[in-house]
Amino acid sequence: MIVLKNSSELALMRIAGRISAQALQVGGEMVRPGVTTRQINQKIHNFILSQDAIPSFLGYGGFPASACISVNDTVIHGIPGDEVIEEGDIVSIDVGAVYKGFHGDNAATFPAGKISPEAQKLLDATRESLYKGIEAAVNGNRVGDISAAVERSIEPYGFGIVRKFVGHGVGKEMHESPEVPNYGVPGRGPRLAVGMTIAIEPMINLGTHDVKILSDGWTVKTADNSLSAHFEHSVAITENGPVILTKL
Ligand code: MG
């Protein structure tokens, strides 16, 4: 069931979204060679608590940290730890905060120092595909219009669009209906309506779309060990078009 949000609920979601966006910024500013993913997670964790919010990810399904930090060929769900970031790495941070019962959810991939032109292209293409998806998040459209917009945006690059993991509704639960795939057919899927709030999150690989899950049960890597990028915003469908909730 898709849960629509009224205006007072949307106001809370804007706050949750802003805190999530600030937490992502706090993490992104720490991405540089020599820093561990655990240090980044700690700073994000402390920031979210300082905003009278709760990290959405901490304990979710048993996840042991407040942010997913996924380096290079890790697509999503990287567990922060002793891994030291090196020059040229790309670092995806996915973080959400719950404020007065409502979640925000967002992600971005950050460069550590100077990255390869190929990696830069992957980051730029993935970010662009997110915004193409958001543009299609219009009242009366269908979820497939968002999916197709992301897919069309990536197609010219020949990058792999992850299929095993998809975007989702967001609200009182971090993951609600509907699913929002990053590939699909225009005009298909649930109809978008005013009051819907969804997280759009393309995960794009430099190589094929195939992924593997490591034995820790969380870490998702590209099957061919190619680089992967991830950008995400929580978005509200409004009468005046899509509104990005996870905005600074
Ligand atoms: Mg998400």
Coordinates of C-alpha atoms and ligand atoms in Angstrom, one line a residue:
M1 CA 0.0 0.0 0.0
I2 CA 1.3 3.5 -0.9
V3 CA 0.9 5.9 2.0
L4 CA 0.1 9.5 1.0
K5 CA 1.4 12.3 3.3
N6 CA -0.6 15.4 4.3
S7 CA 0.9 18.8 4.5
S8 CA 1.9 18.6 8.2
E9 CA 3.5 15.3 7.6
L10 CA 5.3 16.7 4.6
A11 CA 6.6 19.5 6.8
L12 CA 8.2 17.0 9.1
M13 CA 9.6 15.1 6.2
R14 CA 11.3 18.3 5.0
I15 CA 13.0 18.6 8.4
A16 CA 14.0 14.9 8.3
G17 CA 15.2 15.4 4.8
R18 CA 17.3 18.5 5.6
I19 CA 18.9 16.7 8.6
S20 CA 19.7 13.8 6.3
A21 CA 21.2 16.1 3.7
Q22 CA 23.3 17.9 6.3
A23 CA 24.5 14.5 7.6
L24 CA 25.5 13.5 4.1
Q25 CA 27.4 16.8 3.7
V26 CA 29.2 16.3 7.0
G27 CA 30.3 12.9 5.8
G28 CA 31.2 14.1 2.3
E29 CA 33.5 16.8 3.7
M30 CA 35.4 14.1 5.6
V31 CA 36.2 12.1 2.4
R32 CA 39.9 12.4 1.8
P33 CA 43.0 10.1 1.8
G34 CA 44.0 8.8 5.2
V35 CA 40.5 8.8 6.8
T36 CA 38.8 5.6 7.8
T37 CA 35.2 4.9 7.0
R38 CA 34.6 4.4 10.7
Q39 CA 35.7 8.0 11.4
I40 CA 33.2 9.3 8.8
N41 CA 30.4 7.2 10.3
Q42 CA 31.1 8.5 13.8
K43 CA 30.9 12.1 12.7
I44 CA 27.7 11.5 10.8
H45 CA 26.2 9.6 13.8
N46 CA 27.1 12.5 16.2
F47 CA 25.7 15.1 13.9
I48 CA 22.3 13.3 13.5
L49 CA 22.0 13.0 17.3
S50 CA 22.9 16.7 17.7
Q51 CA 19.8 17.5 15.6
D52 CA 17.4 15.6 17.9
A53 CA 17.1 13.0 15.2
I54 CA 17.9 9.3 15.1
P55 CA 20.0 7.6 12.4
S56 CA 17.6 5.6 10.3
F57 CA 20.1 2.9 9.4
L58 CA 21.5 2.1 12.8
G59 CA 20.1 -1.3 13.8
Y60 CA 17.9 -1.5 10.7
G61 CA 17.7 -5.2 9.9
G62 CA 20.7 -5.4 12.2
F63 CA 22.9 -2.9 10.3
P64 CA 25.7 -2.0 12.7
A65 CA 26.3 1.7 11.8
S66 CA 24.6 5.0 11.1
A67 CA 25.7 5.3 7.5
C68 CA 26.5 2.9 4.7
I69 CA 29.9 3.8 3.3
S70 CA 30.8 2.0 0.1
V71 CA 34.3 2.4 -1.5
N72 CA 35.1 1.9 -5.2
D73 CA 33.6 -1.5 -6.3
T74 CA 31.3 -1.6 -3.3
V75 CA 27.8 -0.6 -4.6
I76 CA 25.8 -0.1 -1.4
H77 CA 25.6 -1.3 2.2
G78 CA 29.3 -1.0 3.0
I79 CA 29.9 -1.4 6.7
P80 CA 32.1 1.4 8.2
G81 CA 35.3 0.1 9.7
D82 CA 39.1 0.2 9.5
E83 CA 39.2 0.7 5.8
V84 CA 41.5 3.7 5.0
I85 CA 40.4 5.9 2.1
E86 CA 43.2 6.3 -0.5
E87 CA 43.9 8.9 -3.1
G88 CA 41.7 8.3 -6.2
D89 CA 39.0 6.3 -4.4
I90 CA 35.3 7.1 -4.9
V91 CA 33.3 6.9 -1.7
S92 CA 29.5 6.4 -1.6
I93 CA 27.8 7.5 1.6
D94 CA 24.1 6.6 2.1
V95 CA 22.5 8.1 5.2
G96 CA 19.0 8.7 6.6
A97 CA 17.6 10.4 9.7
V98 CA 14.3 10.0 11.4
Y99 CA 12.7 13.1 12.9
K100 CA 9.5 13.0 14.8
G101 CA 8.7 9.7 13.2
F102 CA 9.5 10.5 9.6
H103 CA 12.6 9.4 7.6
G104 CA 14.8 11.1 5.2
D105 CA 17.1 9.1 2.9
N106 CA 19.9 10.3 0.6
A107 CA 23.2 9.3 -0.8
A108 CA 26.1 10.6 -2.9
T109 CA 29.4 9.5 -4.2
F110 CA 32.4 11.6 -3.3
P111 CA 35.9 11.7 -4.8
A112 CA 39.0 11.3 -2.6
G113 CA 41.6 13.6 -4.0
K114 CA 42.2 13.3 -7.7
I115 CA 40.1 10.5 -9.4
S116 CA 40.4 9.0 -12.8
P117 CA 38.5 10.6 -15.7
E118 CA 36.5 7.4 -16.0
A119 CA 35.5 7.6 -12.4
Q120 CA 34.6 11.2 -12.8
K121 CA 32.4 10.4 -15.8
L122 CA 30.6 7.7 -13.7
L123 CA 29.9 10.1 -10.9
D124 CA 28.6 12.8 -13.3
A125 CA 26.4 10.4 -15.2
T126 CA 25.0 8.8 -12.1
R127 CA 24.2 12.2 -10.5
E128 CA 22.6 13.4 -13.8
S129 CA 20.5 10.3 -14.1
L130 CA 19.1 11.0 -10.6
Y131 CA 18.0 14.4 -11.6
K132 CA 16.4 13.1 -14.8
G133 CA 14.5 10.6 -12.7
I134 CA 13.4 13.4 -10.3
E135 CA 12.1 15.5 -13.3
A136 CA 9.8 12.6 -14.2
A137 CA 8.4 12.5 -10.6
V138 CA 5.3 14.4 -11.6
N139 CA 1.6 13.9 -10.5
G140 CA -0.2 11.7 -12.9
N141 CA 3.0 10.1 -14.3
R142 CA 3.8 6.5 -13.4
V143 CA 6.7 5.0 -11.6
G144 CA 7.9 3.6 -14.9
D145 CA 8.4 7.1 -16.2
I146 CA 10.9 7.7 -13.5
S147 CA 12.6 4.4 -14.1
A148 CA 12.7 5.0 -17.9
A149 CA 14.1 8.5 -17.4
V150 CA 17.0 7.1 -15.4
E151 CA 17.6 4.3 -17.8
R152 CA 17.6 6.6 -20.8
S153 CA 20.0 9.0 -19.2
I154 CA 22.6 6.2 -18.5
E155 CA 22.1 4.4 -21.8
P156 CA 24.5 6.5 -23.9
Y157 CA 27.4 5.8 -21.5
G158 CA 26.9 2.0 -21.7
F159 CA 27.3 1.7 -17.9
G160 CA 25.6 -1.1 -15.9
I161 CA 22.4 -0.1 -14.1
V162 CA 22.0 -2.2 -10.9
R163 CA 18.8 -4.1 -11.1
K164 CA 18.9 -6.1 -7.8
F165 CA 18.4 -3.0 -5.7
V166 CA 15.9 -0.2 -6.3
G167 CA 14.5 3.0 -4.9
H168 CA 11.4 3.0 -2.7
G169 CA 8.7 4.9 -1.0
V170 CA 9.8 6.7 2.2
G171 CA 7.9 8.1 5.2
K172 CA 7.1 6.6 8.6
E173 CA 9.0 3.6 7.3
M174 CA 12.4 4.0 5.7
H175 CA 11.3 1.6 3.0
E176 CA 7.7 1.8 1.8
S177 CA 5.8 1.0 -1.3
P178 CA 6.2 1.5 -4.2
E179 CA 9.5 0.1 -5.5
V180 CA 11.2 2.6 -7.8
P181 CA 13.5 0.7 -10.2
N182 CA 16.2 2.4 -12.2
Y183 CA 15.1 0.8 -15.4
G184 CA 11.7 0.3 -16.9
V185 CA 9.0 1.1 -19.4
P186 CA 7.3 4.5 -19.5
G187 CA 3.6 4.5 -18.6
R188 CA 3.9 1.4 -16.5
G189 CA 3.7 0.8 -12.8
P190 CA 1.8 2.6 -10.0
R191 CA 0.5 6.1 -10.8
L192 CA 2.3 9.0 -9.0
A193 CA -0.1 11.1 -6.9
V194 CA 0.2 14.3 -4.8
G195 CA 1.4 13.3 -1.3
M196 CA 3.6 10.4 -2.4
T197 CA 7.1 10.5 -1.1
I198 CA 9.8 8.4 -2.8
A199 CA 13.5 7.8 -2.7
I200 CA 15.0 7.8 -6.2
E201 CA 18.5 6.2 -6.1
P202 CA 20.3 5.1 -9.2
M203 CA 23.2 2.7 -8.5
I204 CA 25.4 2.7 -11.6
N205 CA 28.4 0.4 -12.4
L206 CA 31.3 1.2 -14.8
G207 CA 31.0 -2.5 -15.9
T208 CA 28.0 -4.8 -15.9
H209 CA 24.9 -4.5 -13.8
D210 CA 25.7 -7.7 -11.9
V211 CA 26.4 -7.5 -8.2
K212 CA 27.4 -10.0 -5.4
I213 CA 26.7 -9.9 -1.7
L214 CA 29.6 -10.7 0.6
S215 CA 29.5 -13.2 3.4
D216 CA 28.9 -10.4 6.0
G217 CA 25.4 -10.4 4.6
W218 CA 25.5 -6.7 3.8
T219 CA 28.3 -5.5 1.5
V220 CA 27.2 -5.4 -2.1
K221 CA 30.0 -5.3 -4.7
T222 CA 30.0 -5.2 -8.4
A223 CA 30.4 -8.8 -9.7
D224 CA 33.2 -7.7 -12.1
N225 CA 34.9 -5.5 -9.4
S226 CA 34.3 -2.4 -11.5
L227 CA 33.6 1.0 -9.8
S228 CA 30.1 1.9 -8.7
A229 CA 28.4 5.2 -7.9
H230 CA 25.2 5.9 -6.0
F231 CA 23.2 9.1 -5.8
E232 CA 19.8 9.4 -4.0
H233 CA 17.3 12.0 -3.0
S234 CA 14.0 11.7 -1.1
V235 CA 11.3 13.5 -3.3
A236 CA 7.7 14.6 -2.7
I237 CA 5.2 14.6 -5.5
T238 CA 3.3 17.9 -5.2
E239 CA 0.8 19.9 -7.2
N240 CA 3.7 22.1 -8.2
G241 CA 6.0 19.3 -9.4
P242 CA 8.7 17.3 -7.6
V243 CA 10.1 18.7 -4.4
I244 CA 13.5 17.4 -3.2
L245 CA 13.1 16.8 0.6
T246 CA 16.8 16.0 1.2
K247 CA 18.0 19.4 0.4
L248 CA 20.5 21.5 2.3
Ligands
MG1 MG 17.2 4.5 -0.1

